[in-house]
Amino acid sequence: MRAWALLVQSRRHSGMADWHTKLEKELIREFGGTPTESYGPDGRMPDGDPVEVRAAKTEDRFRLNRDTHDELLEDDGTYIFDDVTDNQPPRKVPADEIDDRLEDDWHSDRGYEHQFVEVDEIF
């Protein structure tokens, strides 16, 4: 099921957390990986490298968690970005390429450090 179909389904059947988890698993499988059921990155690619899914559903930016980002950098991981409200396919981007776009200033207003990447920077 494509991301837009999951969006429609989510409006009928599930909350945001359930919707996001379904989307993560589907996108990881579409890119050939295996979703994980643990904390940290959302899955592993066939070569064992970690992958993290970031979706923009109502905002025009993606939120990146510093702990997960650092783990992706250490293990040659990637992000899968999906702007679910547009007609563009999801995009897989190496974490080190994203790291080049980030500033040194991480926000911590939610109890964990995070930064944002604008959707327009990815698509």
Coordinates of N, CA, C and O in Angstrom, one line a residue:
M1 N 0.8 -1.2 0.0 CA 0.0 0.0 0.0 C 0.9 1.2 0.0 O 1.8 1.3 0.8
R2 N 0.7 2.2 -0.9 CA 1.4 3.4 -1.0 C 1.1 4.3 0.2 O 0.1 4.2 0.9
A3 N 2.0 5.3 0.4 CA 1.9 6.3 1.5 C 0.5 7.0 1.4 O -0.1 7.2 2.5
W4 N 0.1 7.4 0.3 CA -1.2 8.2 0.2 C -2.3 7.3 0.6 O -3.3 7.8 1.3
A5 N -2.3 6.0 0.3 CA -3.4 5.1 0.7 C -3.3 4.9 2.2 O -4.4 4.8 2.9
L6 N -2.1 4.9 2.8 CA -2.0 4.8 4.3 C -2.6 6.1 4.9 O -3.2 6.0 6.0
L7 N -2.4 7.2 4.3 CA -2.9 8.4 4.8 C -4.5 8.4 4.9 O -5.1 8.7 5.9
V8 N -5.1 7.9 3.8 CA -6.5 7.8 3.8 C -7.0 6.8 4.8 O -7.9 7.0 5.6
Q9 N -6.3 5.6 4.9 CA -6.7 4.6 5.8 C -6.5 5.1 7.3 O -7.4 4.9 8.1
S10 N -5.5 5.9 7.5 CA -5.3 6.4 8.9 C -6.4 7.3 9.3 O -6.7 7.4 10.5
R11 N -7.0 8.1 8.4 CA -8.1 8.9 8.8 C -9.3 8.2 9.3 O -10.1 8.6 10.0
R12 N -9.4 6.9 8.8 CA -10.6 6.1 9.1 C -10.3 5.2 10.3 O -11.3 5.0 11.1
H13 N -9.1 4.7 10.5 CA -9.0 3.6 11.4 C -8.0 3.8 12.5 O -8.1 3.0 13.5
S14 N -7.1 4.7 12.5 CA -6.0 4.7 13.5 C -5.6 6.1 13.9 O -5.8 7.0 13.2
G15 N -4.9 6.1 15.0 CA -4.3 7.4 15.5 C -3.0 7.6 14.8 O -2.5 6.8 14.0
M16 N -2.4 8.8 15.1 CA -1.1 9.2 14.5 C 0.0 8.2 14.7 O 0.7 7.8 13.8
A17 N 0.1 7.6 15.9 CA 1.2 6.7 16.2 C 1.1 5.4 15.3 O 2.0 4.9 14.7
D18 N -0.1 4.9 15.2 CA -0.4 3.7 14.4 C -0.1 4.0 13.0 O 0.5 3.2 12.3
W19 N -0.6 5.1 12.5 CA -0.4 5.5 11.1 C 1.1 5.6 10.8 O 1.5 5.1 9.8
H20 N 1.8 6.2 11.6 CA 3.2 6.5 11.4 C 4.0 5.1 11.4 O 4.8 4.9 10.5
T21 N 3.7 4.2 12.3 CA 4.3 2.9 12.3 C 4.0 2.1 11.1 O 5.0 1.5 10.5
K22 N 2.8 2.1 10.6 CA 2.5 1.4 9.4 C 3.2 2.0 8.2 O 3.7 1.3 7.3
L23 N 3.3 3.3 8.1 CA 4.0 4.0 7.0 C 5.5 3.6 7.1 O 6.1 3.3 6.0
E24 N 6.1 3.7 8.2 CA 7.5 3.3 8.4 C 7.8 2.0 7.8 O 8.7 1.8 7.0
K25 N 7.0 1.0 8.3 CA 7.3 -0.4 7.9 C 7.1 -0.6 6.4 O 7.9 -1.3 5.7
E26 N 6.1 0.0 5.8 CA 5.8 -0.1 4.4 C 7.0 0.5 3.6 O 7.4 -0.1 2.6
L27 N 7.4 1.7 4.0 CA 8.5 2.4 3.2 C 9.8 1.6 3.3 O 10.5 1.5 2.3
I28 N 10.1 1.1 4.5 CA 11.3 0.3 4.7 C 11.3 -0.9 3.8 O 12.3 -1.2 3.1
R29 N 10.2 -1.6 3.7 CA 10.0 -2.8 2.9 C 10.2 -2.4 1.4 O 10.8 -3.1 0.6
E30 N 9.5 -1.2 1.0 CA 9.6 -0.8 -0.4 C 11.1 -0.5 -0.8 O 11.4 -0.7 -2.0
F31 N 11.9 -0.1 0.1 CA 13.3 0.1 -0.2 C 14.2 -1.1 0.1 O 15.4 -1.0 0.0
G32 N 13.6 -2.2 0.3 CA 14.3 -3.5 0.4 C 14.8 -3.8 1.8 O 15.5 -4.8 2.0
G33 N 14.4 -3.0 2.8 CA 14.9 -3.3 4.2 C 13.9 -4.1 5.0 O 12.9 -4.5 4.6
T34 N 14.3 -4.2 6.3 CA 13.5 -4.9 7.3 C 13.2 -4.0 8.5 O 14.1 -3.5 9.1
P35 N 11.9 -3.8 8.8 CA 11.6 -3.0 9.9 C 12.1 -3.6 11.2 O 12.1 -4.8 11.3
T36 N 12.4 -2.8 12.2 CA 12.7 -3.3 13.5 C 11.6 -3.0 14.5 O 10.8 -2.1 14.3
E37 N 11.6 -3.7 15.6 CA 10.6 -3.5 16.6 C 11.1 -2.9 17.9 O 10.5 -2.9 18.9
S38 N 12.3 -2.3 17.8 CA 13.0 -1.8 19.0 C 13.2 -0.3 18.9 O 12.9 0.3 17.9
Y39 N 13.8 0.3 19.9 CA 14.1 1.7 19.9 C 15.3 1.9 19.0 O 16.0 1.0 18.7
G40 N 15.4 3.2 18.6 CA 16.5 3.5 17.7 C 16.0 3.6 16.3 O 14.8 3.8 16.1
P41 N 16.9 3.3 15.3 CA 16.4 3.4 13.9 C 15.2 2.5 13.6 O 15.1 1.4 14.3
D42 N 14.4 2.9 12.6 CA 13.2 2.2 12.3 C 13.4 0.8 11.6 O 12.5 0.0 11.6
G43 N 14.6 0.6 11.0 CA 14.8 -0.7 10.3 C 16.3 -0.8 9.9 O 17.1 0.0 10.3
R44 N 16.5 -1.9 9.2 CA 17.8 -2.2 8.6 C 17.7 -2.5 7.1 O 16.7 -3.1 6.7
M45 N 18.7 -2.0 6.4 CA 18.7 -2.3 5.0 C 19.3 -3.7 4.8 O 19.9 -4.2 5.7
P46 N 19.3 -4.2 3.6 CA 19.8 -5.6 3.3 C 21.3 -5.7 3.7 O 21.7 -6.8 4.2
D47 N 22.1 -4.6 3.7 CA 23.5 -4.6 4.1 C 23.7 -4.5 5.6 O 24.8 -4.5 6.1
G48 N 22.6 -4.4 6.3 CA 22.7 -4.2 7.8 C 22.7 -2.8 8.3 O 22.6 -2.6 9.5
D49 N 22.9 -1.8 7.4 CA 22.9 -0.5 7.8 C 21.6 0.0 8.3 O 20.5 -0.4 7.7
P50 N 21.5 0.9 9.3 CA 20.3 1.4 9.8 C 19.6 2.4 8.9 O 20.2 3.0 8.1
V51 N 18.3 2.4 9.0 CA 17.4 3.3 8.2 C 16.4 3.9 9.2 O 15.8 3.3 10.0
E52 N 16.1 5.2 9.0 CA 15.1 5.9 9.7 C 14.1 6.6 8.8 O 14.5 7.2 7.8
V53 N 12.8 6.4 9.1 CA 11.8 7.0 8.2 C 11.3 8.3 8.9 O 11.0 8.4 10.1
R54 N 11.3 9.4 8.1 CA 10.8 10.7 8.5 C 9.7 11.1 7.6 O 9.8 11.1 6.4
A55 N 8.5 11.4 8.1 CA 7.3 11.7 7.3 C 6.8 13.1 7.7 O 6.9 13.5 8.8
A56 N 6.4 13.9 6.7 CA 5.8 15.2 6.9 C 4.3 15.0 6.4 O 4.1 14.8 5.3
K57 N 3.4 15.1 7.4 CA 2.0 14.9 7.1 C 1.3 16.2 7.1 O 0.5 16.5 6.3
T58 N 1.5 17.0 8.2 CA 0.8 18.3 8.3 C 1.8 19.5 8.4 O 1.3 20.6 8.3
E59 N 3.1 19.2 8.5 CA 4.0 20.3 8.5 C 4.9 20.3 7.2 O 4.9 19.3 6.5
D60 N 5.6 21.3 7.0 CA 6.5 21.4 5.9 C 8.0 21.2 6.3 O 8.9 21.7 5.7
R61 N 8.2 20.4 7.3 CA 9.5 20.0 7.7 C 9.5 18.6 8.4 O 8.5 18.1 8.8
F62 N 10.7 18.1 8.4 CA 10.9 16.8 9.1 C 11.7 17.0 10.4 O 12.7 17.7 10.4
R63 N 11.3 16.3 11.4 CA 12.0 16.4 12.7 C 13.0 15.2 12.8 O 12.6 14.1 12.6
L64 N 14.2 15.6 13.1 CA 15.3 14.6 13.3 C 15.7 14.5 14.7 O 16.0 15.5 15.4
N65 N 15.7 13.3 15.3 CA 16.2 13.1 16.7 C 17.7 12.9 16.7 O 18.2 12.1 15.9
R66 N 18.3 13.6 17.6 CA 19.8 13.6 17.6 C 20.4 12.3 17.9 O 21.4 11.9 17.2
D67 N 19.9 11.5 18.9 CA 20.4 10.2 19.2 C 20.3 9.3 18.0 O 21.3 8.6 17.6
T68 N 19.2 9.3 17.3 CA 19.1 8.4 16.1 C 20.0 8.9 15.0 O 20.6 8.1 14.3
H69 N 20.0 10.2 14.8 CA 20.9 10.8 13.8 C 22.3 10.4 14.0 O 23.0 9.9 13.1
D70 N 22.8 10.5 15.2 CA 24.2 10.1 15.5 C 24.4 8.6 15.3 O 25.5 8.2 14.8
E71 N 23.5 7.8 15.6 CA 23.6 6.3 15.3 C 23.6 6.1 13.8 O 24.4 5.2 13.4
L72 N 22.8 6.8 13.1 CA 22.9 6.6 11.6 C 24.2 7.0 11.1 O 24.8 6.4 10.2
L73 N 24.8 8.1 11.6 CA 26.1 8.6 11.1 C 27.2 7.5 11.4 O 28.0 7.3 10.6
E74 N 27.1 7.0 12.6 CA 28.2 6.0 13.0 C 28.1 4.7 12.2 O 29.2 4.1 11.9
D75 N 26.9 4.3 11.7 CA 26.8 3.1 11.0 C 26.4 3.2 9.6 O 25.8 2.3 9.0
D76 N 26.8 4.3 8.9 CA 26.5 4.5 7.5 C 25.0 4.4 7.2 O 24.7 3.8 6.1
G77 N 24.2 4.9 8.0 CA 22.8 4.8 7.8 C 22.2 5.8 6.9 O 22.9 6.7 6.4
T78 N 20.9 5.6 6.6 CA 20.2 6.5 5.7 C 18.8 6.9 6.3 O 18.3 6.3 7.3
Y79 N 18.3 7.9 5.7 CA 16.9 8.4 6.0 C 16.0 8.0 4.8 O 16.5 8.1 3.7
I80 N 14.8 7.7 5.1 CA 13.8 7.7 4.0 C 12.8 8.8 4.4 O 12.2 8.8 5.4
F81 N 12.7 9.8 3.5 CA 11.8 11.0 3.7 C 10.6 10.8 2.8 O 10.7 10.4 1.6
D82 N 9.4 11.1 3.4 CA 8.2 11.1 2.6 C 7.3 12.3 3.0 O 7.0 12.4 4.2
D83 N 7.1 13.1 2.0 CA 6.1 14.2 2.2 C 4.8 13.6 1.7 O 4.5 13.6 0.5
V84 N 4.0 13.0 2.6 CA 2.9 12.2 2.3 C 1.7 12.9 1.6 O 0.9 12.3 1.0
T85 N 1.7 14.2 1.6 CA 0.6 14.9 1.0 C 0.9 15.3 -0.5 O 0.1 15.9 -1.1
D86 N 2.1 15.1 -1.0 CA 2.5 15.4 -2.3 C 2.4 14.2 -3.2 O 2.1 13.1 -2.8
N87 N 2.7 14.4 -4.5 CA 2.7 13.2 -5.4 C 4.1 12.7 -5.8 O 4.2 12.0 -6.7
Q88 N 5.1 13.1 -5.0 CA 6.4 12.7 -5.3 C 6.7 11.4 -4.5 O 6.2 11.2 -3.4
P89 N 7.5 10.5 -5.1 CA 7.9 9.3 -4.4 C 8.8 9.6 -3.2 O 9.5 10.6 -3.2
P90 N 8.8 8.7 -2.2 CA 9.7 8.9 -1.0 C 11.1 8.9 -1.5 O 11.4 8.3 -2.6
R91 N 12.0 9.5 -0.8 CA 13.4 9.7 -1.2 C 14.3 9.1 -0.1 O 14.2 9.5 1.1
K92 N 15.3 8.3 -0.4 CA 16.3 7.8 0.5 C 17.5 8.6 0.4 O 18.0 8.9 -0.7
V93 N 18.0 9.1 1.5 CA 19.2 10.0 1.6 C 20.1 9.6 2.7 O 19.7 9.3 3.8
P94 N 21.4 9.5 2.3 CA 22.4 9.1 3.3 C 22.4 10.1 4.5 O 22.3 11.3 4.3
A95 N 22.6 9.6 5.7 CA 22.6 10.5 6.9 C 23.7 11.5 6.8 O 23.6 12.6 7.3
D96 N 24.9 11.1 6.3 CA 26.0 12.1 6.2 C 25.6 13.3 5.3 O 26.1 14.4 5.5
E97 N 24.8 13.0 4.3 CA 24.4 14.1 3.4 C 23.5 15.1 4.2 O 23.5 16.3 4.0
I98 N 22.6 14.5 5.0 CA 21.7 15.3 5.8 C 22.5 16.1 6.9 O 22.3 17.3 7.2
D99 N 23.5 15.4 7.5 CA 24.4 16.1 8.5 C 25.0 17.3 8.0 O 25.2 18.3 8.7
D100 N 25.4 17.4 6.7 CA 26.0 18.6 6.1 C 25.0 19.7 6.1 O 25.5 20.9 6.0
R101 N 23.7 19.5 6.2 CA 22.7 20.5 6.1 C 22.3 21.0 7.5 O 21.7 22.1 7.6
L102 N 22.7 20.3 8.6 CA 22.3 20.7 9.9 C 23.3 21.7 10.6 O 24.4 21.8 10.2
E103 N 22.7 22.4 11.5 CA 23.5 23.3 12.3 C 24.0 22.6 13.6 O 23.5 21.5 13.9
D104 N 24.9 23.2 14.3 CA 25.4 22.7 15.6 C 24.4 22.8 16.7 O 24.5 22.2 17.8
D105 N 23.4 23.6 16.5 CA 22.4 24.0 17.6 C 21.2 23.0 17.5 O 20.4 23.1 16.6
W106 N 21.1 22.1 18.5 CA 20.0 21.1 18.6 C 19.0 21.7 19.6 O 19.4 22.2 20.6
H107 N 17.8 21.6 19.3 CA 16.7 22.0 20.2 C 16.4 20.9 21.2 O 16.5 19.7 20.9
S108 N 16.0 21.3 22.4 CA 15.7 20.3 23.4 C 14.4 20.6 24.2 O 14.2 20.3 25.3
D109 N 13.4 21.2 23.5 CA 12.2 21.6 24.1 C 11.2 20.4 24.4 O 10.2 20.6 25.0
R110 N 11.5 19.3 23.9 CA 10.6 18.1 24.1 C 11.2 17.0 24.9 O 10.8 15.9 24.9
G111 N 12.3 17.3 25.6 CA 13.0 16.3 26.4 C 14.0 15.5 25.7 O 14.6 14.6 26.2
Y112 N 14.2 15.8 24.4 CA 15.2 15.1 23.6 C 15.7 16.2 22.6 O 15.0 17.1 22.2
E113 N 16.9 16.0 22.1 CA 17.5 17.0 21.2 C 17.0 16.6 19.8 O 17.0 15.4 19.4
H114 N 16.6 17.7 19.0 CA 16.1 17.5 17.7 C 16.4 18.7 16.8 O 16.7 19.8 17.4
Q115 N 16.4 18.5 15.5 CA 16.4 19.6 14.6 C 15.4 19.3 13.5 O 14.9 18.2 13.4
F116 N 15.2 20.3 12.6 CA 14.3 20.2 11.5 C 15.0 20.4 10.2 O 16.0 21.1 10.1
V117 N 14.5 19.6 9.2 CA 15.0 19.8 7.8 C 13.7 20.1 7.0 O 12.7 19.4 7.1
E118 N 13.8 21.2 6.3 CA 12.6 21.6 5.5 C 12.3 20.6 4.4 O 13.3 20.1 3.8
V119 N 11.1 20.4 4.1 CA 10.7 19.5 3.0 C 11.3 19.9 1.7 O 11.8 19.1 0.9
D120 N 11.3 21.2 1.4 CA 11.9 21.7 0.2 C 13.4 21.5 0.0 O 13.9 21.5 -1.1
E121 N 14.1 21.2 1.1 CA 15.5 20.9 1.1 C 15.7 19.4 0.6 O 16.8 19.1 0.1
I122 N 14.7 18.6 0.7 CA 14.8 17.2 0.3 C 14.2 16.9 -1.0 O 14.7 16.1 -1.8
F123 N 13.0 17.5 -1.3 CA 12.3 17.3 -2.6 C 12.4 18.4 -3.5 O 12.5 19.6 -3.2

